[in-house]
Amino acid sequence: MDKKTGIVADKIKKSKQLIVFTGAGISTESGIPDYRSQGGIWDKFQPVYFDEFMASEKARIKYWQQRVDMEKSLSVSKPNIGHESIARLYELGFLKTLITQNIDGLHEESGIPKEKIIELHGNTRRVRCMTCKKLISWDKAQVMIDAGDQAPICSCGGFLKPDTISFGQAMPVEETQKAAMLSSKSDVFIVVGSTLLVQPASLMPEYAKNAGAFFVIINLSETPYDNVCDILIRGKAGEVLKEIVSKVNSA
Ligand code: NAD
């Protein structure tokens, strides 16, 4: 790992358009399970597809139960050394854009400004009405749930849903286009903690690689891009990123 983190640090120091792209694996060290690892969310729950959510109250109740269950880990989670190391790369002036598939808001909490973060799959700390599109905070939705509402409804009568992208739901156009455009202009592109199985998010590294970026993957398990990347580091995000940042900091 030592030699590889040194090469990555060197590339970061020379970069002009560094992008870090994160998935659920950056947040497991904050106590939030990922989807696909053993013990991950899909071991416990079946996903609720967007059309099911819109069509059936039973599906909406199931979806909200999953969200309430996630709150147990989300409410006590804090950015970990991995998030903090990426924030440090921003403070040092190297990180230009952070693209995340995560919905937990921990990158913003770690100190990266909102405008430097592209959330491809939304953010579960806010809730949106599917009819009038109004946003409310998670806390307001929590009050409704605590009052016994199993699938809260907006004052306009529309279904309220955590503001995240479910399977089968359209991607946010602006965020997806911006992420694709910036990825294809990056010169160093670092993936952290993602299986790179969910499209179109997983196409971003491909755009970067095709445009000639130096492509790094830091992940505990295999990805379909392991043979394509320039450096593959099979390690824990927090430890690896900490080591990279300490090398970026050293002369
Ligand atoms: P995923 O569950 O498919 O993959 C996570 C990957 O991270 C796995 O390959 C795993 O081996 C790796 N990993 C786990 N802990 C790690 C660690 N400490 N260091 C390095 N690697 C680690 O997640 P994904 O690729 O992000 O999948 C997509 C979906 O998961 C996204 O849509 C995202 O919205 C959603 N999701 C987000 C959160 C969150 O916001 N924290 C949590 C669960 C799922």
Tab-separated table of N, CA and C in Angstrom, residues 4-165:
chain	number	residue	atom	x	y	z
A	4	LYS	N	1.923	2.524	-3.441
A	4	LYS	CA	0.761	2.978	-4.213
A	4	LYS	C	0.233	4.310	-3.683
A	5	THR	N	0.153	4.449	-2.348
A	5	THR	CA	-0.372	5.717	-1.806
A	5	THR	C	0.586	6.866	-2.139
A	6	GLY	N	1.864	6.553	-2.213
A	6	GLY	CA	2.853	7.573	-2.598
A	6	GLY	C	2.633	8.049	-4.031
A	7	ILE	N	2.344	7.098	-4.918
A	7	ILE	CA	2.095	7.461	-6.331
A	7	ILE	C	0.829	8.317	-6.420
A	8	VAL	N	-0.216	7.902	-5.686
A	8	VAL	CA	-1.476	8.671	-5.738
A	8	VAL	C	-1.248	10.084	-5.195
A	9	ALA	N	-0.517	10.189	-4.084
A	9	ALA	CA	-0.246	11.522	-3.495
A	9	ALA	C	0.486	12.401	-4.506
A	10	ASP	N	1.426	11.810	-5.192
A	10	ASP	CA	2.200	12.559	-6.185
A	10	ASP	C	1.298	13.055	-7.331
A	11	LYS	N	0.411	12.182	-7.786
A	11	LYS	CA	-0.535	12.564	-8.859
A	11	LYS	C	-1.454	13.687	-8.372
A	12	ILE	N	-1.903	13.589	-7.119
A	12	ILE	CA	-2.793	14.629	-6.567
A	12	ILE	C	-2.069	15.976	-6.564
A	13	LYS	N	-0.803	15.955	-6.130
A	13	LYS	CA	-0.051	17.218	-6.036
A	13	LYS	C	0.126	17.872	-7.408
A	14	LYS	N	0.189	17.043	-8.438
A	14	LYS	CA	0.382	17.590	-9.795
A	14	LYS	C	-0.949	17.865	-10.503
A	15	SER	N	-2.061	17.479	-9.871
A	15	SER	CA	-3.355	17.565	-10.577
A	15	SER	C	-3.872	18.997	-10.676
A	16	LYS	N	-4.721	19.187	-11.673
A	16	LYS	CA	-5.415	20.487	-11.820
A	16	LYS	C	-6.920	20.311	-11.673
A	17	GLN	N	-7.411	19.115	-11.950
A	17	GLN	CA	-8.861	18.851	-11.879
A	17	GLN	C	-9.100	17.523	-11.155
A	18	LEU	N	-8.790	17.520	-9.847
A	18	LEU	CA	-8.985	16.295	-9.073
A	18	LEU	C	-10.467	16.112	-8.717
A	19	ILE	N	-10.979	14.921	-9.051
A	19	ILE	CA	-12.338	14.554	-8.630
A	19	ILE	C	-12.249	13.318	-7.738
A	20	VAL	N	-12.945	13.372	-6.599
A	20	VAL	CA	-13.120	12.166	-5.795
A	20	VAL	C	-14.588	11.763	-5.929
A	21	PHE	N	-14.795	10.467	-6.142
A	21	PHE	CA	-16.134	9.910	-6.377
A	21	PHE	C	-16.373	8.872	-5.279
A	22	THR	N	-17.389	9.080	-4.454
A	22	THR	CA	-17.574	8.150	-3.338
A	22	THR	C	-18.883	7.369	-3.421
A	23	GLY	N	-18.849	6.195	-2.755
A	23	GLY	CA	-20.037	5.358	-2.610
A	23	GLY	C	-20.212	5.016	-1.141
A	24	ALA	N	-21.135	4.124	-0.885
A	24	ALA	CA	-21.514	3.796	0.490
A	24	ALA	C	-20.314	3.362	1.353
A	25	GLY	N	-19.254	2.824	0.716
A	25	GLY	CA	-18.088	2.339	1.461
A	25	GLY	C	-17.333	3.419	2.225
A	26	ILE	N	-17.463	4.679	1.834
A	26	ILE	CA	-16.765	5.746	2.591
A	26	ILE	C	-17.452	5.952	3.948
A	27	SER	N	-18.728	5.568	4.033
A	27	SER	CA	-19.488	5.860	5.261
A	27	SER	C	-19.644	4.653	6.187
A	28	THR	N	-19.146	3.470	5.775
A	28	THR	CA	-19.311	2.307	6.669
A	28	THR	C	-18.511	2.517	7.954
A	29	GLU	N	-17.375	3.252	7.848
A	29	GLU	CA	-16.568	3.506	9.053
A	29	GLU	C	-17.222	4.568	9.956
A	30	SER	N	-18.328	5.156	9.480
A	30	SER	CA	-19.143	6.051	10.321
A	30	SER	C	-20.328	5.285	10.903
A	31	GLY	N	-20.385	3.981	10.638
A	31	GLY	CA	-21.452	3.147	11.202
A	31	GLY	C	-22.686	3.023	10.333
A	32	ILE	N	-22.612	3.515	9.074
A	32	ILE	CA	-23.770	3.383	8.174
A	32	ILE	C	-23.491	2.206	7.234
A	33	PRO	N	-24.301	1.146	7.299
A	33	PRO	CA	-24.015	-0.013	6.439
A	33	PRO	C	-24.138	0.333	4.957
A	34	ASP	N	-23.365	-0.363	4.116
A	34	ASP	CA	-23.531	-0.171	2.664
A	34	ASP	C	-24.669	-1.078	2.192
A	35	TYR	N	-24.850	-1.186	0.868
A	35	TYR	CA	-25.940	-2.010	0.361
A	35	TYR	C	-25.516	-3.464	0.157
A	36	ARG	N	-24.332	-3.630	-0.458
A	36	ARG	CA	-24.049	-4.937	-1.034
A	36	ARG	C	-23.059	-5.799	-0.255
A	37	SER	N	-22.395	-5.258	0.769
A	37	SER	CA	-21.492	-6.099	1.558
A	37	SER	C	-22.317	-7.027	2.444
A	38	GLN	N	-21.624	-8.065	2.996
A	38	GLN	CA	-22.313	-8.943	3.935
A	38	GLN	C	-22.755	-8.100	5.135
A	39	GLY	N	-23.986	-8.272	5.572
A	39	GLY	CA	-24.494	-7.445	6.674
A	39	GLY	C	-24.985	-6.092	6.200
A	40	GLY	N	-24.902	-5.855	4.882
A	40	GLY	CA	-25.349	-4.584	4.313
A	40	GLY	C	-26.881	-4.513	4.254
A	41	ILE	N	-27.384	-3.371	3.772
A	41	ILE	CA	-28.821	-3.104	3.814
A	41	ILE	C	-29.625	-4.145	3.028
A	42	TRP	N	-29.059	-4.640	1.886
A	42	TRP	CA	-29.822	-5.615	1.083
A	42	TRP	C	-29.889	-6.996	1.727
A	43	ASP	N	-29.097	-7.230	2.795
A	43	ASP	CA	-29.243	-8.487	3.536
A	43	ASP	C	-30.504	-8.443	4.389
A	44	LYS	N	-30.958	-7.207	4.685
A	44	LYS	CA	-32.042	-7.022	5.628
A	44	LYS	C	-33.362	-6.678	4.920
A	45	PHE	N	-33.248	-5.896	3.841
A	45	PHE	CA	-34.450	-5.378	3.172
A	45	PHE	C	-34.433	-5.654	1.681
A	46	GLN	N	-35.619	-5.741	1.108
A	46	GLN	CA	-35.782	-5.757	-0.354
A	46	GLN	C	-35.978	-4.312	-0.788
A	47	PRO	N	-35.339	-3.862	-1.876
A	47	PRO	CA	-35.580	-2.485	-2.308
A	47	PRO	C	-37.038	-2.274	-2.757
A	48	VAL	N	-37.551	-1.068	-2.515
A	48	VAL	CA	-38.890	-0.706	-3.011
A	48	VAL	C	-38.686	0.142	-4.265
A	49	TYR	N	-39.206	-0.313	-5.386
A	49	TYR	CA	-39.045	0.429	-6.643
A	49	TYR	C	-39.971	1.650	-6.670
A	50	PHE	N	-39.561	2.656	-7.441
A	50	PHE	CA	-40.291	3.921	-7.452
A	50	PHE	C	-41.754	3.747	-7.873
A	51	ASP	N	-41.999	2.934	-8.907
A	51	ASP	CA	-43.401	2.792	-9.345
A	51	ASP	C	-44.240	2.093	-8.282
A	52	GLU	N	-43.628	1.185	-7.508
A	52	GLU	CA	-44.365	0.537	-6.407
A	52	GLU	C	-44.715	1.578	-5.338
A	53	PHE	N	-43.709	2.448	-5.033
A	53	PHE	CA	-43.920	3.495	-4.033
A	53	PHE	C	-45.116	4.364	-4.423
A	54	MET	N	-45.183	4.739	-5.695
A	54	MET	CA	-46.239	5.641	-6.150
A	54	MET	C	-47.602	4.927	-6.231
A	55	ALA	N	-47.552	3.596	-6.424
A	55	ALA	CA	-48.805	2.882	-6.695
A	55	ALA	C	-49.465	2.278	-5.454
A	56	SER	N	-48.669	1.995	-4.421
A	56	SER	CA	-49.259	1.209	-3.336
A	56	SER	C	-48.894	1.751	-1.951
A	57	GLU	N	-49.899	1.870	-1.116
A	57	GLU	CA	-49.648	2.370	0.245
A	57	GLU	C	-48.785	1.375	1.023
A	58	LYS	N	-48.998	0.074	0.741
A	58	LYS	CA	-48.211	-0.959	1.427
A	58	LYS	C	-46.713	-0.754	1.130
A	59	ALA	N	-46.422	-0.457	-0.142
A	59	ALA	CA	-45.023	-0.229	-0.541
A	59	ALA	C	-44.474	1.045	0.111
A	60	ARG	N	-45.312	2.074	0.204
A	60	ARG	CA	-44.849	3.328	0.837
A	60	ARG	C	-44.534	3.092	2.314
A	61	ILE	N	-45.379	2.305	2.965
A	61	ILE	CA	-45.136	2.013	4.393
A	61	ILE	C	-43.824	1.235	4.540
A	62	LYS	N	-43.602	0.280	3.653
A	62	LYS	CA	-42.366	-0.529	3.694
A	62	LYS	C	-41.133	0.370	3.487
A	63	TYR	N	-41.268	1.285	2.505
A	63	TYR	CA	-40.167	2.202	2.197
A	63	TYR	C	-39.829	3.073	3.408
A	64	TRP	N	-40.883	3.622	4.036
A	64	TRP	CA	-40.653	4.481	5.202
A	64	TRP	C	-40.085	3.683	6.375
A	65	GLN	N	-40.489	2.418	6.502
A	65	GLN	CA	-39.926	1.584	7.590
A	65	GLN	C	-38.421	1.427	7.398
A	66	GLN	N	-37.992	1.250	6.131
A	66	GLN	CA	-36.552	1.116	5.842
A	66	GLN	C	-35.836	2.413	6.192
A	67	ARG	N	-36.466	3.539	5.837
A	67	ARG	CA	-35.845	4.838	6.117
A	67	ARG	C	-35.721	5.079	7.631
A	68	VAL	N	-36.779	4.699	8.374
A	68	VAL	CA	-36.762	4.866	9.837
A	68	VAL	C	-35.671	3.974	10.429
A	69	ASP	N	-35.512	2.785	9.877
A	69	ASP	CA	-34.467	1.881	10.372
A	69	ASP	C	-33.079	2.488	10.122
A	70	MET	N	-32.913	3.114	8.941
A	70	MET	CA	-31.619	3.730	8.609
A	70	MET	C	-31.302	4.872	9.584
A	71	GLU	N	-32.357	5.514	10.093
A	71	GLU	CA	-32.157	6.659	10.980
A	71	GLU	C	-31.383	6.261	12.245
A	72	LYS	N	-31.516	4.987	12.655
A	72	LYS	CA	-30.808	4.532	13.864
A	72	LYS	C	-29.315	4.762	13.713
A	73	SER	N	-28.760	4.437	12.530
A	73	SER	CA	-27.320	4.655	12.344
A	73	SER	C	-27.036	6.089	11.881
A	74	LEU	N	-27.937	6.638	11.063
A	74	LEU	CA	-27.712	7.982	10.508
A	74	LEU	C	-27.678	9.053	11.594
A	75	SER	N	-28.585	8.932	12.569
A	75	SER	CA	-28.719	10.003	13.572
A	75	SER	C	-27.488	10.098	14.468
A	76	VAL	N	-26.725	9.017	14.592
A	76	VAL	CA	-25.541	9.078	15.466
A	76	VAL	C	-24.240	9.109	14.652
A	77	SER	N	-24.366	9.145	13.310
A	77	SER	CA	-23.150	9.078	12.491
A	77	SER	C	-22.462	10.433	12.409
A	78	LYS	N	-21.154	10.376	12.292
A	78	LYS	CA	-20.326	11.586	12.126
A	78	LYS	C	-19.345	11.302	10.996
A	79	PRO	N	-18.864	12.341	10.321
A	79	PRO	CA	-17.838	12.096	9.303
A	79	PRO	C	-16.646	11.359	9.924
A	80	ASN	N	-16.097	10.386	9.198
A	80	ASN	CA	-14.944	9.630	9.707
A	80	ASN	C	-13.666	10.161	9.059
A	81	ILE	N	-12.550	9.501	9.356
A	81	ILE	CA	-11.248	9.983	8.868
A	81	ILE	C	-11.196	10.010	7.323
A	82	GLY	N	-11.984	9.142	6.690
A	82	GLY	CA	-12.038	9.145	5.215
A	82	GLY	C	-12.670	10.434	4.705
A	83	HIS	N	-13.852	10.789	5.264
A	83	HIS	CA	-14.503	12.052	4.866
A	83	HIS	C	-13.571	13.227	5.183
A	84	GLU	N	-12.959	13.169	6.372
A	84	GLU	CA	-12.101	14.295	6.788
A	84	GLU	C	-10.875	14.431	5.892
A	85	SER	N	-10.339	13.314	5.448
A	85	SER	CA	-9.164	13.370	4.563
A	85	SER	C	-9.530	14.006	3.225
A	86	ILE	N	-10.724	13.673	2.713
A	86	ILE	CA	-11.164	14.283	1.440
A	86	ILE	C	-11.383	15.784	1.651
A	87	ALA	N	-11.968	16.142	2.799
A	87	ALA	CA	-12.169	17.572	3.094
A	87	ALA	C	-10.817	18.292	3.178
A	88	ARG	N	-9.827	17.591	3.692
A	88	ARG	CA	-8.477	18.178	3.784
A	88	ARG	C	-7.914	18.440	2.379
A	89	LEU	N	-8.189	17.531	1.456
A	89	LEU	CA	-7.731	17.741	0.066
A	89	LEU	C	-8.399	18.978	-0.531
A	90	TYR	N	-9.635	19.238	-0.109
A	90	TYR	CA	-10.298	20.471	-0.563
A	90	TYR	C	-9.609	21.691	0.061
A	91	GLU	N	-9.388	21.648	1.378
A	91	GLU	CA	-8.737	22.785	2.068
A	91	GLU	C	-7.375	23.100	1.466
A	92	LEU	N	-6.677	22.045	1.069
A	92	LEU	CA	-5.334	22.239	0.494
A	92	LEU	C	-5.400	22.759	-0.945
A	93	GLY	N	-6.603	22.818	-1.500
A	93	GLY	CA	-6.772	23.386	-2.840
A	93	GLY	C	-6.705	22.354	-3.955
A	94	PHE	N	-6.604	21.069	-3.610
A	94	PHE	CA	-6.478	20.056	-4.669
A	94	PHE	C	-7.842	19.564	-5.167
A	95	LEU	N	-8.748	19.271	-4.251
A	95	LEU	CA	-10.042	18.710	-4.675
A	95	LEU	C	-10.894	19.792	-5.344
A	96	LYS	N	-11.294	19.524	-6.580
A	96	LYS	CA	-12.119	20.506	-7.296
A	96	LYS	C	-13.612	20.142	-7.196
A	97	THR	N	-13.898	18.848	-7.241
A	97	THR	CA	-15.303	18.405	-7.173
A	97	THR	C	-15.385	17.058	-6.457
A	98	LEU	N	-16.420	16.929	-5.627
A	98	LEU	CA	-16.683	15.647	-4.974
A	98	LEU	C	-18.010	15.152	-5.532
A	99	ILE	N	-17.968	14.004	-6.188
A	99	ILE	CA	-19.212	13.402	-6.689
A	99	ILE	C	-19.547	12.240	-5.754
A	100	THR	N	-20.758	12.220	-5.253
A	100	THR	CA	-21.100	11.114	-4.359
A	100	THR	C	-22.415	10.453	-4.747
A	101	GLN	N	-22.449	9.143	-4.504
A	101	GLN	CA	-23.709	8.402	-4.642
A	101	GLN	C	-24.425	8.392	-3.300
A	102	ASN	N	-23.726	8.879	-2.271
A	102	ASN	CA	-24.287	8.758	-0.916
A	102	ASN	C	-25.381	9.778	-0.660
A	103	ILE	N	-26.225	9.386	0.267
A	103	ILE	CA	-27.417	10.185	0.569
A	103	ILE	C	-27.378	10.670	2.007
A	104	ASP	N	-26.215	10.455	2.679
A	104	ASP	CA	-26.156	10.706	4.123
A	104	ASP	C	-25.719	12.110	4.526
A	105	GLY	N	-25.268	12.916	3.585
A	105	GLY	CA	-24.885	14.300	3.904
A	105	GLY	C	-23.573	14.442	4.659
A	106	LEU	N	-22.813	13.360	4.828
A	106	LEU	CA	-21.604	13.437	5.671
A	106	LEU	C	-20.461	14.221	5.025
A	107	HIS	N	-20.420	14.297	3.685
A	107	HIS	CA	-19.346	15.092	3.064
A	107	HIS	C	-19.525	16.575	3.383
A	108	GLU	N	-20.759	17.031	3.316
A	108	GLU	CA	-21.008	18.447	3.628
A	108	GLU	C	-20.680	18.701	5.104
A	109	GLU	N	-21.069	17.748	5.953
A	109	GLU	CA	-20.786	17.900	7.388
A	109	GLU	C	-19.279	17.918	7.659
A	110	SER	N	-18.499	17.300	6.776
A	110	SER	CA	-17.040	17.251	6.984
A	110	SER	C	-16.382	18.570	6.587
A	111	GLY	N	-17.147	19.484	5.993
A	111	GLY	CA	-16.592	20.811	5.703
A	111	GLY	C	-16.399	21.134	4.233
A	112	ILE	N	-16.772	20.222	3.334
A	112	ILE	CA	-16.677	20.550	1.899
A	112	ILE	C	-17.896	21.404	1.550
A	113	PRO	N	-17.701	22.579	0.912
A	113	PRO	CA	-18.852	23.425	0.605
A	113	PRO	C	-19.851	22.717	-0.317
A	114	LYS	N	-21.123	23.010	-0.068
A	114	LYS	CA	-22.236	22.398	-0.819
A	114	LYS	C	-22.031	22.485	-2.338
A	115	GLU	N	-21.523	23.657	-2.788
A	115	GLU	CA	-21.418	23.865	-4.247
A	115	GLU	C	-20.293	23.035	-4.879
A	116	LYS	N	-19.446	22.443	-4.050
A	116	LYS	CA	-18.377	21.569	-4.582
A	116	LYS	C	-18.798	20.100	-4.577
A	117	ILE	N	-20.008	19.831	-4.068
A	117	ILE	CA	-20.474	18.443	-3.947
A	117	ILE	C	-21.611	18.191	-4.940
A	118	ILE	N	-21.491	17.111	-5.700
A	118	ILE	CA	-22.614	16.698	-6.559
A	118	ILE	C	-23.208	15.423	-5.947
A	119	GLU	N	-24.437	15.526	-5.483
A	119	GLU	CA	-25.118	14.359	-4.905
A	119	GLU	C	-25.962	13.725	-6.001
A	120	LEU	N	-25.471	12.614	-6.553
A	120	LEU	CA	-26.161	12.004	-7.697
A	120	LEU	C	-27.471	11.329	-7.317
A	121	HIS	N	-27.534	10.866	-6.069
A	121	HIS	CA	-28.732	10.123	-5.663
A	121	HIS	C	-29.539	10.862	-4.593
A	122	GLY	N	-29.324	12.172	-4.475
A	122	GLY	CA	-30.115	12.971	-3.539
A	122	GLY	C	-29.571	12.930	-2.124
A	123	ASN	N	-30.441	13.322	-1.179
A	123	ASN	CA	-30.019	13.428	0.211
A	123	ASN	C	-31.212	13.068	1.098
A	124	THR	N	-30.990	12.097	1.959
A	124	THR	CA	-32.104	11.560	2.747
A	124	THR	C	-32.409	12.398	3.984
A	125	ARG	N	-31.621	13.466	4.187
A	125	ARG	CA	-31.891	14.326	5.351
A	125	ARG	C	-32.978	15.356	5.051
A	126	ARG	N	-33.491	15.302	3.823
A	126	ARG	CA	-34.662	16.129	3.507
A	126	ARG	C	-35.703	15.229	2.831
A	127	VAL	N	-36.940	15.742	2.793
A	127	VAL	CA	-38.065	14.936	2.316
A	127	VAL	C	-38.834	15.787	1.302
A	128	ARG	N	-39.260	15.151	0.198
A	128	ARG	CA	-39.922	15.925	-0.860
A	128	ARG	C	-41.335	15.395	-1.140
A	129	CYS	N	-42.225	16.339	-1.431
A	129	CYS	CA	-43.569	15.931	-1.844
A	129	CYS	C	-43.507	15.542	-3.320
A	130	MET	N	-44.048	14.382	-3.637
A	130	MET	CA	-44.003	13.883	-5.023
A	130	MET	C	-44.987	14.619	-5.934
A	131	THR	N	-45.876	15.435	-5.338
A	131	THR	CA	-46.838	16.191	-6.162
A	131	THR	C	-46.427	17.653	-6.294
A	132	CYS	N	-46.348	18.398	-5.163
A	132	CYS	CA	-46.049	19.838	-5.269
A	132	CYS	C	-44.543	20.108	-5.212
A	133	LYS	N	-43.726	19.071	-4.957
A	133	LYS	CA	-42.253	19.122	-4.958
A	133	LYS	C	-41.658	19.897	-3.778
A	134	LYS	N	-42.525	20.346	-2.853
A	134	LYS	CA	-42.033	21.093	-1.692
A	134	LYS	C	-41.097	20.208	-0.850
A	135	LEU	N	-40.045	20.854	-0.296
A	135	LEU	CA	-39.115	20.112	0.558
A	135	LEU	C	-39.394	20.413	2.019
A	136	ILE	N	-39.311	19.390	2.862
A	136	ILE	CA	-39.337	19.622	4.310
A	136	ILE	C	-38.138	18.903	4.916
A	137	SER	N	-37.788	19.271	6.151
A	137	SER	CA	-36.630	18.630	6.784
A	137	SER	C	-37.014	17.233	7.272
A	138	TRP	N	-35.989	16.415	7.494
A	138	TRP	CA	-36.230	15.092	8.059
A	138	TRP	C	-36.944	15.221	9.409
A	139	ASP	N	-36.545	16.224	10.210
A	139	ASP	CA	-37.120	16.372	11.552
A	139	ASP	C	-38.647	16.522	11.491
A	140	LYS	N	-39.112	17.280	10.495
A	140	LYS	CA	-40.573	17.465	10.379
A	140	LYS	C	-41.256	16.142	10.036
A	141	ALA	N	-40.625	15.390	9.142
A	141	ALA	CA	-41.200	14.083	8.770
A	141	ALA	C	-41.188	13.155	9.985
A	142	GLN	N	-40.121	13.246	10.755
A	142	GLN	CA	-39.987	12.389	11.949
A	142	GLN	C	-41.139	12.651	12.931
A	143	VAL	N	-41.519	13.933	13.067
A	143	VAL	CA	-42.641	14.284	13.960
A	143	VAL	C	-43.908	13.560	13.490
A	144	MET	N	-44.136	13.540	12.164
A	144	MET	CA	-45.333	12.865	11.628
A	144	MET	C	-45.278	11.361	11.919
A	145	ILE	N	-44.088	10.804	11.729
A	145	ILE	CA	-43.947	9.353	11.954
A	145	ILE	C	-44.158	9.023	13.428
A	146	ASP	N	-43.556	9.859	14.285
A	146	ASP	CA	-43.711	9.623	15.729
A	146	ASP	C	-45.177	9.728	16.158
A	147	ALA	N	-45.940	10.527	15.388
A	147	ALA	CA	-47.376	10.677	15.704
A	147	ALA	C	-48.195	9.502	15.149
A	148	GLY	N	-47.520	8.533	14.532
A	148	GLY	CA	-48.217	7.321	14.084
A	148	GLY	C	-48.486	7.242	12.596
A	149	ASP	N	-47.970	8.236	11.848
A	149	ASP	CA	-48.170	8.249	10.395
A	149	ASP	C	-47.136	7.315	9.753
A	150	GLN	N	-47.569	6.238	9.177
A	150	GLN	CA	-46.585	5.252	8.668
A	150	GLN	C	-46.039	5.601	7.289
A	151	ALA	N	-46.783	6.442	6.547
A	151	ALA	CA	-46.337	6.896	5.220
A	151	ALA	C	-46.851	8.327	5.054
A	152	PRO	N	-46.094	9.306	5.574
A	152	PRO	CA	-46.613	10.683	5.671
A	152	PRO	C	-47.024	11.284	4.328
A	153	ILE	N	-47.995	12.184	4.436
A	153	ILE	CA	-48.604	12.850	3.274
A	153	ILE	C	-48.385	14.356	3.430
A	154	CYS	N	-48.148	15.031	2.318
A	154	CYS	CA	-47.952	16.490	2.289
A	154	CYS	C	-49.290	17.204	2.540
A	155	SER	N	-49.219	18.490	2.906
A	155	SER	CA	-50.459	19.256	3.116
A	155	SER	C	-51.271	19.356	1.811
A	156	CYS	N	-50.603	19.186	0.653
A	156	CYS	CA	-51.317	19.234	-0.640
A	156	CYS	C	-51.947	17.881	-0.985
A	157	GLY	N	-51.659	16.877	-0.172
A	157	GLY	CA	-52.237	15.552	-0.430
A	157	GLY	C	-51.273	14.599	-1.147
A	158	GLY	N	-50.115	15.125	-1.587
A	158	GLY	CA	-49.129	14.285	-2.290
A	158	GLY	C	-48.361	13.374	-1.331
A	159	PHE	N	-47.718	12.363	-1.904
A	159	PHE	CA	-46.929	11.435	-1.077
A	159	PHE	C	-45.590	12.079	-0.731
A	160	LEU	N	-45.226	12.039	0.541
A	160	LEU	CA	-43.888	12.515	0.928
A	160	LEU	C	-42.904	11.356	0.786
A	161	LYS	N	-41.687	11.689	0.319
A	161	LYS	CA	-40.670	10.647	0.109
A	161	LYS	C	-39.308	11.252	0.427
A	162	PRO	N	-38.449	10.562	1.163
A	162	PRO	CA	-37.084	11.060	1.346
A	162	PRO	C	-36.516	11.471	-0.022
A	163	ASP	N	-35.776	12.575	-0.051
A	163	ASP	CA	-35.379	13.165	-1.343
A	163	ASP	C	-34.181	12.433	-1.952
A	164	THR	N	-34.391	11.144	-2.200
A	164	THR	CA	-33.332	10.312	-2.777
A	164	THR	C	-33.883	9.599	-4.005
A	165	ILE	N	-32.968	9.089	-4.801
A	165	ILE	CA	-33.380	8.428	-6.041
A	165	ILE	C	-33.561	6.927	-5.787
